[in-house]
Amino acid sequence: MRDRPEAPPIVCSGRHANAMRLTALDETAEAINLRKSMGVAEARAIYPTIEVVEADPAADLRFLEGIADWCDRYTPLVSLDGRDGLFLDITGCAHLFGGEKALLKDILSRLFQMGLDVRGAIASSPGLSWAISRFGQGGVIEENETERVAAPLPIAALRIAEDTVAGLTKMGLKYVGDLMETPRAPLARRFGANVLLRLDQVLGLDEEPISPRLPIASLSAERRLIEPVGTEEEILDLTGQIAISLKPSLEARGAGGRIFQLVLFRVDGKVFRISAGTAQPLRDPNRIAALFAERLQAVHDDLDAGYGFEILRLNVLRHEAFDTTQSDFEGHRQKDASLAVFVDRVSARLGADCLQTFQLRESHVPERAVLAVPTIDALSAPKDAQCNPAPSRSERPVRLLERPEPMDAFAIEVPDGAPANFHWRRMRHRVVKSEGPERLAMEWWIDGSDAAARDYFRVEDDQGHRFWIYRKGLYGHDETQSWYMHGVLA
C-alpha cells in the first residue's frame, strides 16, 4: 500500500445540488483517489485532515482574464472557454514565434515559470484543440491526422451534456471513433443534432468561430524590448517611436486615428491598457505621444511598473478619414486645430466628459430641446451635423436644473399672473418684477394627450435674483395646479 503523503491535500469546495462538493483538486488529492463532484463529507472520511478551501468563482474569473490579457502577446484573438480554459486563434501569428511547436512550447514554459500547470494543443479546429488538451496529451496536431487522433478520445471530449454521454455509453458508443462509424440519421433522431454538430466541429467539418473578448484593433504596432523599461519618459519615448511606425499605414488608408490604446505588458504577466481619444482624426506621432503623456499623468498612481515592461503595443481602435484641407487666409483651420489640441489634452487628463457642448434636438420642451455631449465627439462631427451650442436667448437660462423642482407659490393675479411670492429650497422670495406667461403644450406622443400645459414666467425677487419658473396646469382647465423652479437666470 502506498504511503500517504505528508503534506495534506488541498481541495476547493462549492455548493452544488444543495450539497457541498469538491470543485478542484491538487495533485496530492488526486493521488489519494479524490475526484471532482465528490461530497466534502465523503472526502473527509477518506482523508480526515484534508484542507478544504471554499471556491471563489469571481476570483477565478479575474485570474483567468489576467491570463487572457497576458496571452495577447501572441494574438489579439483570445476568447474565454468556460471557467478554466482559453481559445487562441493564432492564424497568421505562428511564424512570428518560430512556428506552431515553438509557439506552444513558449506559452507552456512561460506559464510554468509563473507557477501554473497547464496543458495546451494546436489543431485545425477549436473543438479538436479543446478535446486534445483535456483528454489527450496535447501538442500540435497536423491537419491530416485529425481523424486518427480524435478516434480514441472518449465521448465526453465532444463537449456534450452528461446525460447524453451516459446515453451514448449505454449504447456501447464510448469513443469518438465509435460515433464516426455509426449512421448519422439514427443518432440525430435519438440524441439530437447537437451531437453531430460537435462531432463535425472536432473533425473540422463545421466551422466554429472564436469570439474575441476584447475589440480588435484596426491597426497595431509593437516593440519587444531586451531590457524592460519602467519610467514615464522611457514609455513616452517608445510610444512616439511606435507611432512613427504606424503613420505609413494610416497614410495608406487615408485615415487618422480617433481612439488609441497603449498596451503595456509587465514582466510578471500583468497587462495595463491605457486608452486616449482625439477630437479629430490624428496621425502625427508627436501629438499621439502627447496624448499619452496626459493619460499617464492621470493614471500615475494606478500604473505600477514593478520590474518593468517588456512589450509596448500601440493599437488604433477606431479610425476615420483624414481631412487634409489647407487653411484659408483667415486661419480658420488653424483655430480648429488649436481647439482640437486643447480638447484632446484636457480630455486625456480629466476624462472625455469633462468638456461638454450642446446638441439641438427637435423638441420645444426645454429639458428635451438640447442634449449635452462630450466636446471631443462634437468636434469630429461633419459641419452640417455638428453639435452646436443652443441659441443664445436672453429670456431663458443658459443651463437648466437637472430636473424641475417643486416649490410653494402664492399668486394674486389669476388665471394668468405670476406669483407674488414663492418658497424654494427653504428660502422665501418676494417677486417684484415678472414677465410672462409663455405657454408650452406638452408633447402628446411622449407625455400623453392628458398632460397638463405649462405657463413659464421670468421673475425677479427683491434681492435682484432672477428665476425661470412655471405653473403646471391651467386655471379652469385642470383640476390641480402646481409650481416648479426650472432654472436660474444670470
Short mmCIF file of C-alpha atoms in Angstrom, two decimals:
data_model
loop_
_atom_site.label_atom_id
_atom_site.label_comp_id
_atom_site.label_asym_id
_atom_site.label_seq_id
_atom_site.Cartn_x
_atom_site.Cartn_y
_atom_site.Cartn_z
CA MET A 1 0.00 0.00 0.00
CA ARG A 2 1.33 3.43 -0.96
CA ASP A 3 2.31 5.64 1.95
CA ARG A 4 0.15 8.71 2.29
CA PRO A 5 1.91 12.00 1.58
CA GLU A 6 2.99 14.13 4.50
CA ALA A 7 1.51 17.36 3.19
CA PRO A 8 -2.32 17.35 3.43
CA PRO A 9 -4.15 17.53 0.09
CA ILE A 10 -5.85 20.79 -0.81
CA VAL A 11 -9.26 20.90 -2.47
CA CYS A 12 -11.81 23.57 -3.32
CA SER A 13 -15.48 23.11 -2.48
CA GLY A 14 -18.69 24.74 -3.65
CA ARG A 15 -22.41 24.23 -3.25
CA HIS A 16 -23.94 22.05 -5.95
CA ALA A 17 -27.41 20.48 -5.82
CA ASN A 18 -27.84 21.61 -2.18
CA ALA A 19 -24.64 19.87 -1.12
CA MET A 20 -21.03 20.91 -0.63
CA ARG A 21 -18.96 19.12 -3.26
CA LEU A 22 -15.37 19.24 -4.49
CA THR A 23 -14.80 21.57 -7.42
CA ALA A 24 -11.00 21.44 -7.79
CA LEU A 25 -8.18 19.25 -6.52
CA ASP A 26 -4.42 19.45 -6.33
CA GLU A 27 -2.14 16.57 -7.39
CA THR A 28 -1.93 15.20 -3.87
CA ALA A 29 -5.73 14.98 -3.65
CA GLU A 30 -5.89 13.18 -6.98
CA ALA A 31 -3.25 10.72 -5.82
CA ILE A 32 -5.49 9.50 -2.97
CA ASN A 33 -8.40 8.94 -5.39
CA LEU A 34 -10.43 12.03 -4.61
CA ARG A 35 -12.40 13.35 -7.57
CA LYS A 36 -14.50 16.31 -8.60
CA SER A 37 -18.19 16.34 -7.61
CA MET A 38 -17.43 14.16 -4.58
CA GLY A 39 -19.10 15.31 -1.38
CA VAL A 40 -16.93 17.08 1.17
CA ALA A 41 -18.08 14.69 3.90
CA GLU A 42 -17.06 11.69 1.81
CA ALA A 43 -13.67 13.26 1.09
CA ARG A 44 -13.07 13.87 4.82
CA ALA A 45 -13.96 10.26 5.52
CA ILE A 46 -11.22 9.16 3.11
CA TYR A 47 -8.65 11.65 4.42
CA PRO A 48 -9.72 13.39 7.67
CA THR A 49 -7.00 16.08 7.63
CA ILE A 50 -7.78 17.27 4.13
CA GLU A 51 -7.62 21.06 3.70
CA VAL A 52 -10.83 22.40 2.18
CA VAL A 53 -10.93 25.91 0.68
CA GLU A 54 -14.20 27.49 -0.34
CA ALA A 55 -14.29 28.18 -4.08
CA ASP A 56 -14.43 31.79 -5.27
CA PRO A 57 -15.77 31.81 -8.87
CA ALA A 58 -15.38 35.60 -9.21
CA ALA A 59 -11.71 35.45 -8.22
CA ASP A 60 -11.18 32.50 -10.58
CA LEU A 61 -12.68 34.50 -13.44
CA ARG A 62 -10.46 37.51 -12.69
CA PHE A 63 -7.42 35.23 -12.65
CA LEU A 64 -8.43 33.65 -15.97
CA GLU A 65 -8.95 37.09 -17.51
CA GLY A 66 -5.49 38.06 -16.30
CA ILE A 67 -4.01 35.07 -18.14
CA ALA A 68 -6.06 36.03 -21.21
CA ASP A 69 -4.56 39.52 -21.07
CA TRP A 70 -1.10 38.00 -20.91
CA CYS A 71 -1.87 35.81 -23.96
CA ASP A 72 -2.49 38.95 -26.04
CA ARG A 73 1.26 38.99 -26.67
CA TYR A 74 0.72 36.04 -29.02
CA THR A 75 -2.55 37.01 -30.74
CA PRO A 76 -5.31 39.57 -30.22
CA LEU A 77 -7.93 36.86 -30.84
CA VAL A 78 -8.26 35.45 -27.32
CA SER A 79 -11.54 34.03 -26.06
CA LEU A 80 -12.57 32.64 -22.68
CA ASP A 81 -13.57 28.97 -22.64
CA GLY A 82 -15.74 28.40 -19.61
CA ARG A 83 -14.07 28.80 -16.22
CA ASP A 84 -10.78 27.05 -16.86
CA GLY A 85 -9.70 27.46 -20.47
CA LEU A 86 -8.78 29.83 -23.26
CA PHE A 87 -9.04 29.73 -27.04
CA LEU A 88 -6.31 31.48 -29.06
CA ASP A 89 -6.72 31.98 -32.79
CA ILE A 90 -3.11 32.01 -33.98
CA THR A 91 -3.87 32.11 -37.70
CA GLY A 92 -1.08 34.13 -39.31
CA CYS A 93 0.78 34.57 -36.00
CA ALA A 94 2.73 31.33 -35.54
CA HIS A 95 5.58 32.27 -37.89
CA LEU A 96 6.41 35.25 -35.66
CA PHE A 97 7.42 32.82 -32.92
CA GLY A 98 9.23 30.21 -35.00
CA GLY A 99 6.26 28.01 -35.90
CA GLU A 100 3.39 26.34 -34.08
CA LYS A 101 5.51 23.97 -31.99
CA ALA A 102 7.81 26.76 -30.85
CA LEU A 103 4.84 28.98 -30.03
CA LEU A 104 3.12 26.30 -27.94
CA LYS A 105 6.35 25.48 -26.15
CA ASP A 106 6.92 29.15 -25.37
CA ILE A 107 3.40 29.58 -23.95
CA LEU A 108 3.55 26.48 -21.76
CA SER A 109 7.08 27.12 -20.49
CA ARG A 110 6.35 30.75 -19.58
CA LEU A 111 3.17 29.80 -17.72
CA PHE A 112 5.05 27.01 -15.94
CA GLN A 113 7.65 29.54 -14.78
CA MET A 114 4.76 31.57 -13.33
CA GLY A 115 3.73 28.57 -11.26
CA LEU A 116 0.89 27.34 -13.47
CA ASP A 117 0.48 23.73 -14.56
CA VAL A 118 -1.34 23.99 -17.89
CA ARG A 119 -1.93 21.86 -20.96
CA GLY A 120 -2.40 23.08 -24.50
CA ALA A 121 -2.91 21.85 -28.02
CA ILE A 122 -2.83 23.34 -31.51
CA ALA A 123 -5.15 21.87 -34.13
CA SER A 124 -7.05 22.90 -37.23
CA SER A 125 -10.30 23.25 -35.26
CA PRO A 126 -11.09 24.68 -31.81
CA GLY A 127 -13.08 21.56 -30.95
CA LEU A 128 -10.14 19.23 -31.51
CA SER A 129 -7.78 21.53 -29.60
CA TRP A 130 -10.21 21.51 -26.66
CA ALA A 131 -10.52 17.72 -26.75
CA ILE A 132 -6.78 17.02 -27.02
CA SER A 133 -5.80 19.45 -24.27
CA ARG A 134 -8.31 17.93 -21.81
CA PHE A 135 -8.46 14.26 -22.78
CA GLY A 136 -5.20 13.77 -24.66
CA GLN A 137 -1.53 14.59 -24.33
CA GLY A 138 -1.67 17.98 -26.00
CA GLY A 139 0.81 19.09 -28.64
CA VAL A 140 0.46 20.10 -32.29
CA ILE A 141 -1.95 18.06 -34.41
CA GLU A 142 -1.42 18.12 -38.15
CA GLU A 143 -4.50 18.52 -40.32
CA ASN A 144 -4.11 15.11 -41.97
CA GLU A 145 -4.02 13.41 -38.54
CA THR A 146 -7.36 14.75 -37.30
CA GLU A 147 -9.39 11.54 -37.56
CA ARG A 148 -6.60 9.32 -36.25
CA VAL A 149 -6.08 11.50 -33.18
CA ALA A 150 -9.77 12.08 -32.49
CA ALA A 151 -10.93 8.46 -32.79
CA PRO A 152 -9.55 7.12 -29.42
CA LEU A 153 -10.87 10.10 -27.41
CA PRO A 154 -13.81 9.47 -25.05
CA ILE A 155 -17.29 10.72 -25.94
CA ALA A 156 -17.05 13.42 -23.26
CA ALA A 157 -14.38 15.13 -25.40
CA LEU A 158 -17.17 16.29 -27.75
CA ARG A 159 -18.42 18.89 -25.22
CA ILE A 160 -21.90 17.39 -24.92
CA ALA A 161 -24.20 17.13 -21.89
CA GLU A 162 -23.53 14.49 -19.23
CA ASP A 163 -26.90 12.77 -19.75
CA THR A 164 -26.15 12.49 -23.47
CA VAL A 165 -22.75 10.97 -22.68
CA ALA A 166 -24.44 8.46 -20.38
CA GLY A 167 -27.00 7.56 -23.05
CA LEU A 168 -24.36 7.03 -25.72
CA THR A 169 -22.27 4.93 -23.33
CA LYS A 170 -25.22 2.62 -22.62
CA MET A 171 -25.46 2.00 -26.36
CA GLY A 172 -21.79 0.98 -26.42
CA LEU A 173 -20.62 4.22 -28.06
CA LYS A 174 -17.76 5.12 -25.73
CA TYR A 175 -15.25 6.74 -28.08
CA VAL A 176 -15.34 9.37 -30.82
CA GLY A 177 -14.31 6.70 -33.33
CA ASP A 178 -17.49 4.75 -32.50
CA LEU A 179 -19.60 7.76 -33.49
CA MET A 180 -17.62 8.25 -36.68
CA GLU A 181 -18.63 4.73 -37.78
CA THR A 182 -22.29 4.98 -36.69
CA PRO A 183 -25.06 6.06 -39.14
CA ARG A 184 -25.83 9.71 -38.52
CA ALA A 185 -29.63 9.73 -39.00
CA PRO A 186 -30.46 7.41 -36.05
CA LEU A 187 -28.09 9.37 -33.80
CA ALA A 188 -29.77 12.66 -34.68
CA ARG A 189 -33.25 11.24 -34.07
CA ARG A 190 -32.39 9.87 -30.64
CA PHE A 191 -29.87 12.35 -29.24
CA GLY A 192 -30.48 15.48 -31.27
CA ALA A 193 -28.46 17.34 -33.88
CA ASN A 194 -26.05 18.80 -31.32
CA VAL A 195 -24.11 15.52 -31.08
CA LEU A 196 -23.39 15.53 -34.81
CA LEU A 197 -22.58 19.24 -34.72
CA ARG A 198 -19.97 18.71 -32.00
CA LEU A 199 -18.55 15.74 -33.87
CA ASP A 200 -18.20 17.79 -37.07
CA GLN A 201 -16.56 20.62 -35.13
CA VAL A 202 -13.95 18.24 -33.71
CA LEU A 203 -13.27 16.80 -37.17
CA GLY A 204 -13.08 20.27 -38.72
CA LEU A 205 -16.11 19.67 -40.97
CA ASP A 206 -18.09 22.53 -39.42
CA GLU A 207 -16.65 25.95 -38.65
CA GLU A 208 -16.58 27.19 -35.07
CA PRO A 209 -15.70 30.89 -34.86
CA ILE A 210 -13.83 32.29 -31.88
CA SER A 211 -15.35 35.45 -30.43
CA PRO A 212 -12.54 37.62 -29.00
CA ARG A 213 -13.13 39.03 -25.55
CA LEU A 214 -11.77 42.47 -26.48
CA PRO A 215 -12.26 44.70 -29.55
CA ILE A 216 -9.81 44.01 -32.34
CA ALA A 217 -7.61 46.91 -33.34
CA SER A 218 -7.83 48.07 -36.95
CA LEU A 219 -4.09 48.82 -36.87
CA SER A 220 -1.41 47.82 -34.40
CA ALA A 221 2.34 48.13 -33.87
CA GLU A 222 4.51 46.99 -31.00
CA ARG A 223 8.04 46.98 -29.65
CA ARG A 224 9.55 43.97 -27.83
CA LEU A 225 12.36 45.00 -25.55
CA ILE A 226 15.52 43.21 -24.49
CA GLU A 227 15.68 45.27 -21.31
CA PRO A 228 12.40 46.23 -19.58
CA VAL A 229 11.51 49.90 -19.13
CA GLY A 230 9.66 51.44 -16.23
CA THR A 231 9.84 55.24 -16.24
CA GLU A 232 7.28 57.50 -17.88
CA GLU A 233 9.97 59.15 -20.01
CA GLU A 234 11.02 55.79 -21.48
CA ILE A 235 7.42 54.75 -22.08
CA LEU A 236 6.57 58.01 -23.86
CA ASP A 237 9.74 57.88 -25.95
CA LEU A 238 8.91 54.36 -27.12
CA THR A 239 5.27 55.35 -27.72
CA GLY A 240 6.44 58.09 -30.07
CA GLN A 241 8.68 55.63 -31.93
CA ILE A 242 5.83 53.13 -32.30
CA ALA A 243 3.52 55.92 -33.51
CA ILE A 244 6.06 56.74 -36.24
CA SER A 245 5.82 53.15 -37.49
CA LEU A 246 2.01 53.41 -37.54
CA LYS A 247 1.94 56.60 -39.61
CA PRO A 248 2.61 54.96 -43.03
CA SER A 249 -0.25 52.52 -42.52
CA LEU A 250 -2.63 55.34 -41.62
CA GLU A 251 -1.48 57.36 -44.62
CA ALA A 252 -2.01 54.37 -46.91
CA ARG A 253 -5.62 54.21 -45.74
CA GLY A 254 -6.09 57.96 -45.95
CA ALA A 255 -7.17 57.85 -42.34
CA GLY A 256 -6.30 59.13 -38.90
CA GLY A 257 -6.82 57.51 -35.53
CA ARG A 258 -9.67 58.61 -33.29
CA ILE A 259 -9.15 56.18 -30.39
CA PHE A 260 -5.68 54.92 -29.50
CA GLN A 261 -4.77 52.30 -26.92
CA LEU A 262 -1.38 51.78 -25.33
CA VAL A 263 -0.90 48.23 -24.02
CA LEU A 264 1.91 47.66 -21.53
CA PHE A 265 2.99 44.07 -20.80
CA ARG A 266 4.75 43.87 -17.46
CA VAL A 267 7.49 41.30 -16.89
CA ASP A 268 5.45 39.33 -14.35
CA GLY A 269 2.48 38.99 -16.72
CA LYS A 270 0.35 41.95 -15.61
CA VAL A 271 -1.11 43.93 -18.52
CA PHE A 272 -2.13 47.60 -18.47
CA ARG A 273 -4.39 49.13 -21.14
CA ILE A 274 -4.47 52.91 -21.45
CA SER A 275 -6.85 54.48 -23.98
CA ALA A 276 -6.94 58.04 -25.31
CA GLY A 277 -9.35 59.64 -27.75
CA THR A 278 -8.99 62.61 -30.08
CA ALA A 279 -11.42 65.27 -31.26
CA GLN A 280 -10.27 64.93 -34.87
CA PRO A 281 -8.53 62.12 -36.82
CA LEU A 282 -4.86 62.12 -35.87
CA ARG A 283 -1.67 60.53 -37.17
CA ASP A 284 1.04 62.92 -36.01
CA PRO A 285 3.39 60.84 -33.78
CA ASN A 286 4.25 63.80 -31.54
CA ARG A 287 0.60 64.55 -30.79
CA ILE A 288 -0.12 60.88 -30.17
CA ALA A 289 2.73 60.73 -27.65
CA ALA A 290 1.46 63.95 -26.06
CA LEU A 291 -1.96 62.35 -25.59
CA PHE A 292 -0.46 59.53 -23.58
CA ALA A 293 1.70 61.94 -21.63
CA GLU A 294 -1.53 63.40 -20.27
CA ARG A 295 -3.08 59.97 -19.73
CA LEU A 296 -0.02 58.72 -17.81
CA GLN A 297 -0.26 61.75 -15.56
CA ALA A 298 -3.92 60.93 -14.92
CA VAL A 299 -3.31 57.24 -14.11
CA HIS A 300 0.06 57.72 -12.45
CA ASP A 301 -0.97 56.22 -9.10
CA ASP A 302 -2.58 53.16 -10.71
CA LEU A 303 0.33 52.34 -13.03
CA ASP A 304 2.73 50.11 -11.14
CA ALA A 305 5.75 49.38 -13.34
CA GLY A 306 7.05 46.69 -10.98
CA TYR A 307 10.17 45.18 -12.58
CA GLY A 308 9.39 46.95 -15.85
CA PHE A 309 7.51 46.47 -19.10
CA GLU A 310 8.88 44.12 -21.75
CA ILE A 311 6.36 44.76 -24.55
CA LEU A 312 4.71 48.02 -25.61
CA ARG A 313 1.91 47.93 -28.17
CA LEU A 314 0.02 50.83 -29.74
CA ASN A 315 -3.42 49.99 -31.12
CA VAL A 316 -5.72 52.07 -33.28
CA LEU A 317 -9.16 51.01 -32.08
CA ARG A 318 -11.03 53.46 -34.30
CA HIS A 319 -10.01 55.47 -37.34
CA GLU A 320 -11.73 57.90 -39.69
CA ALA A 321 -10.96 59.65 -42.96
CA PHE A 322 -8.18 62.20 -42.53
CA ASP A 323 -9.07 65.70 -43.77
CA THR A 324 -6.07 67.38 -45.41
CA THR A 325 -7.84 70.64 -46.38
CA GLN A 326 -5.46 73.59 -46.48
CA SER A 327 -6.02 76.50 -44.07
CA ASP A 328 -7.62 79.62 -45.53
CA PHE A 329 -6.13 83.13 -45.31
CA GLU A 330 -8.06 83.92 -42.15
CA GLY A 331 -6.60 80.89 -40.37
CA HIS A 332 -9.87 79.14 -39.52
CA ARG A 333 -8.29 75.73 -39.94
CA GLN A 334 -5.51 76.69 -37.56
CA LYS A 335 -8.06 77.82 -34.98
CA ASP A 336 -9.91 74.49 -35.28
CA ALA A 337 -6.64 72.59 -34.91
CA SER A 338 -5.66 74.57 -31.81
CA LEU A 339 -9.06 73.93 -30.25
CA ALA A 340 -8.79 70.21 -31.04
CA VAL A 341 -5.35 70.03 -29.38
CA PHE A 342 -6.70 71.74 -26.27
CA VAL A 343 -9.74 69.44 -26.09
CA ASP A 344 -7.56 66.35 -26.61
CA ARG A 345 -5.18 67.26 -23.81
CA VAL A 346 -7.88 68.19 -21.29
CA SER A 347 -9.99 65.12 -22.12
CA ALA A 348 -6.96 62.84 -21.84
CA ARG A 349 -6.11 64.26 -18.42
CA LEU A 350 -9.60 64.64 -16.90
CA GLY A 351 -11.81 62.33 -18.96
CA ALA A 352 -13.92 62.66 -22.08
CA ASP A 353 -16.93 64.06 -20.19
CA CYS A 354 -15.10 66.97 -18.59
CA LEU A 355 -15.80 69.28 -21.55
CA GLN A 356 -19.32 69.27 -22.95
CA THR A 357 -21.28 71.10 -25.61
CA PHE A 358 -24.93 71.04 -26.60
CA GLN A 359 -26.66 69.33 -29.47
CA LEU A 360 -30.01 70.69 -30.61
CA ARG A 361 -32.93 68.28 -30.69
CA GLU A 362 -36.33 68.51 -32.33
CA SER A 363 -38.38 69.35 -29.25
CA HIS A 364 -39.90 72.51 -27.79
CA VAL A 365 -39.96 71.14 -24.24
CA PRO A 366 -36.99 72.89 -22.55
CA GLU A 367 -35.44 69.84 -20.88
CA ARG A 368 -35.57 67.95 -24.18
CA ALA A 369 -34.53 70.74 -26.56
CA VAL A 370 -30.79 70.18 -26.13
CA LEU A 371 -28.57 67.23 -25.28
CA ALA A 372 -25.18 67.57 -23.61
CA VAL A 373 -22.47 65.63 -25.47
CA PRO A 374 -18.69 65.41 -24.94
CA THR A 375 -16.86 68.11 -26.89
CA ILE A 376 -14.29 65.59 -28.07
CA ASP A 377 -17.06 63.85 -30.04
CA ALA A 378 -18.75 67.06 -31.19
CA LEU A 379 -15.64 68.45 -32.91
CA SER A 380 -15.34 65.40 -35.15
CA ALA A 381 -18.90 65.61 -36.49
CA PRO A 382 -19.46 66.93 -40.04
CA LYS A 383 -20.06 70.64 -40.28
CA ASP A 384 -23.68 70.19 -41.37
CA ALA A 385 -24.38 67.84 -38.47
CA GLN A 386 -22.02 69.25 -35.88
CA CYS A 387 -23.14 69.72 -32.31
CA ASN A 388 -23.60 73.45 -31.79
CA PRO A 389 -24.45 75.34 -28.63
CA ALA A 390 -28.08 76.16 -28.07
CA PRO A 391 -29.02 79.57 -29.47
CA SER A 392 -28.46 82.40 -27.03
CA ARG A 393 -31.82 83.62 -25.72
CA SER A 394 -31.78 86.26 -23.00
CA GLU A 395 -35.25 85.26 -21.78
CA ARG A 396 -34.15 81.72 -20.90
CA PRO A 397 -31.39 80.32 -18.67
CA VAL A 398 -28.24 79.01 -20.33
CA ARG A 399 -28.38 75.94 -18.07
CA LEU A 400 -31.46 74.37 -16.54
CA LEU A 401 -31.80 72.45 -13.31
CA GLU A 402 -31.25 68.72 -13.74
CA ARG A 403 -35.00 68.31 -13.20
CA PRO A 404 -37.71 70.87 -12.33
CA GLU A 405 -38.02 71.26 -8.56
CA PRO A 406 -41.45 71.72 -6.94
CA MET A 407 -42.00 74.84 -4.85
CA ASP A 408 -44.75 76.66 -2.93
CA ALA A 409 -46.09 79.81 -4.59
CA PHE A 410 -48.86 82.34 -3.90
CA ALA A 411 -50.43 84.04 -6.91
CA ILE A 412 -52.79 87.02 -6.72
CA GLU A 413 -53.44 87.68 -10.41
CA VAL A 414 -55.28 84.63 -11.67
CA PRO A 415 -55.62 82.90 -14.02
CA ASP A 416 -52.53 84.14 -15.92
CA GLY A 417 -50.50 86.10 -13.40
CA ALA A 418 -47.09 85.39 -11.89
CA PRO A 419 -46.83 84.54 -8.16
CA ALA A 420 -46.43 87.35 -5.66
CA ASN A 421 -44.01 85.28 -3.63
CA PHE A 422 -42.70 81.71 -3.54
CA HIS A 423 -40.81 79.38 -1.21
CA TRP A 424 -37.95 77.37 -2.73
CA ARG A 425 -35.10 75.50 -1.06
CA ARG A 426 -36.10 76.73 2.41
CA MET A 427 -35.98 80.38 1.36
CA ARG A 428 -38.85 82.83 0.84
CA HIS A 429 -38.65 85.08 -2.24
CA ARG A 430 -40.84 88.14 -2.84
CA VAL A 431 -41.43 88.85 -6.52
CA VAL A 432 -41.03 92.49 -7.60
CA LYS A 433 -40.88 92.04 -11.39
CA SER A 434 -42.23 89.38 -13.73
CA GLU A 435 -42.63 88.62 -17.44
CA GLY A 436 -44.95 86.07 -18.97
CA PRO A 437 -46.65 83.79 -19.33
CA GLU A 438 -45.08 81.77 -22.14
CA ARG A 439 -47.40 78.81 -22.62
CA LEU A 440 -45.94 75.49 -23.75
CA ALA A 441 -48.10 72.47 -24.53
CA MET A 442 -46.51 69.11 -23.78
CA GLU A 443 -45.66 66.57 -26.48
CA TRP A 444 -48.68 64.27 -26.53
CA TRP A 445 -46.80 61.50 -28.35
CA ILE A 446 -44.43 61.28 -25.37
CA ASP A 447 -46.29 62.63 -22.33
CA GLY A 448 -49.82 61.55 -23.30
CA SER A 449 -52.81 63.51 -24.52
CA ASP A 450 -53.89 64.43 -20.97
CA ALA A 451 -50.53 66.03 -19.98
CA ALA A 452 -51.03 69.49 -18.50
CA ALA A 453 -49.62 72.54 -20.27
CA ARG A 454 -47.03 74.84 -18.69
CA ASP A 455 -47.04 78.62 -18.20
CA TYR A 456 -43.47 79.92 -17.88
CA PHE A 457 -42.55 83.18 -16.10
CA ARG A 458 -39.35 85.15 -15.73
CA VAL A 459 -39.38 86.69 -12.28
CA GLU A 460 -37.04 88.85 -10.18
CA ASP A 461 -37.12 88.98 -6.38
CA ASP A 462 -36.38 91.90 -4.06
CA GLN A 463 -32.72 90.81 -3.82
CA GLY A 464 -32.17 91.08 -7.59
CA HIS A 465 -32.12 87.32 -8.22
CA ARG A 466 -33.85 86.21 -11.42
CA PHE A 467 -35.56 82.84 -11.88
CA TRP A 468 -37.34 80.87 -14.55
CA ILE A 469 -40.44 79.22 -13.10
CA TYR A 470 -43.58 77.63 -14.46
CA ARG A 471 -47.06 76.65 -13.41
CA LYS A 472 -48.18 73.18 -14.38
CA GLY A 473 -51.89 73.13 -15.15
CA LEU A 474 -54.26 75.93 -16.17
CA TYR A 475 -56.97 77.54 -14.05
CA GLY A 476 -60.42 76.47 -15.16
CA HIS A 477 -58.99 73.64 -17.29
CA ASP A 478 -57.05 71.33 -14.95
CA GLU A 479 -58.19 70.18 -11.53
CA THR A 480 -54.85 70.97 -9.85
CA GLN A 481 -52.06 73.47 -10.46
CA SER A 482 -48.50 73.29 -9.12
CA TRP A 483 -45.41 75.49 -9.40
CA TYR A 484 -41.88 74.46 -10.32
CA MET A 485 -38.43 76.05 -10.48
CA HIS A 486 -36.75 75.21 -13.78
CA GLY A 487 -33.69 77.47 -13.99
CA VAL A 488 -31.78 80.45 -12.64
CA LEU A 489 -31.05 83.41 -14.92
CA ALA A 490 -27.82 85.39 -14.80
#
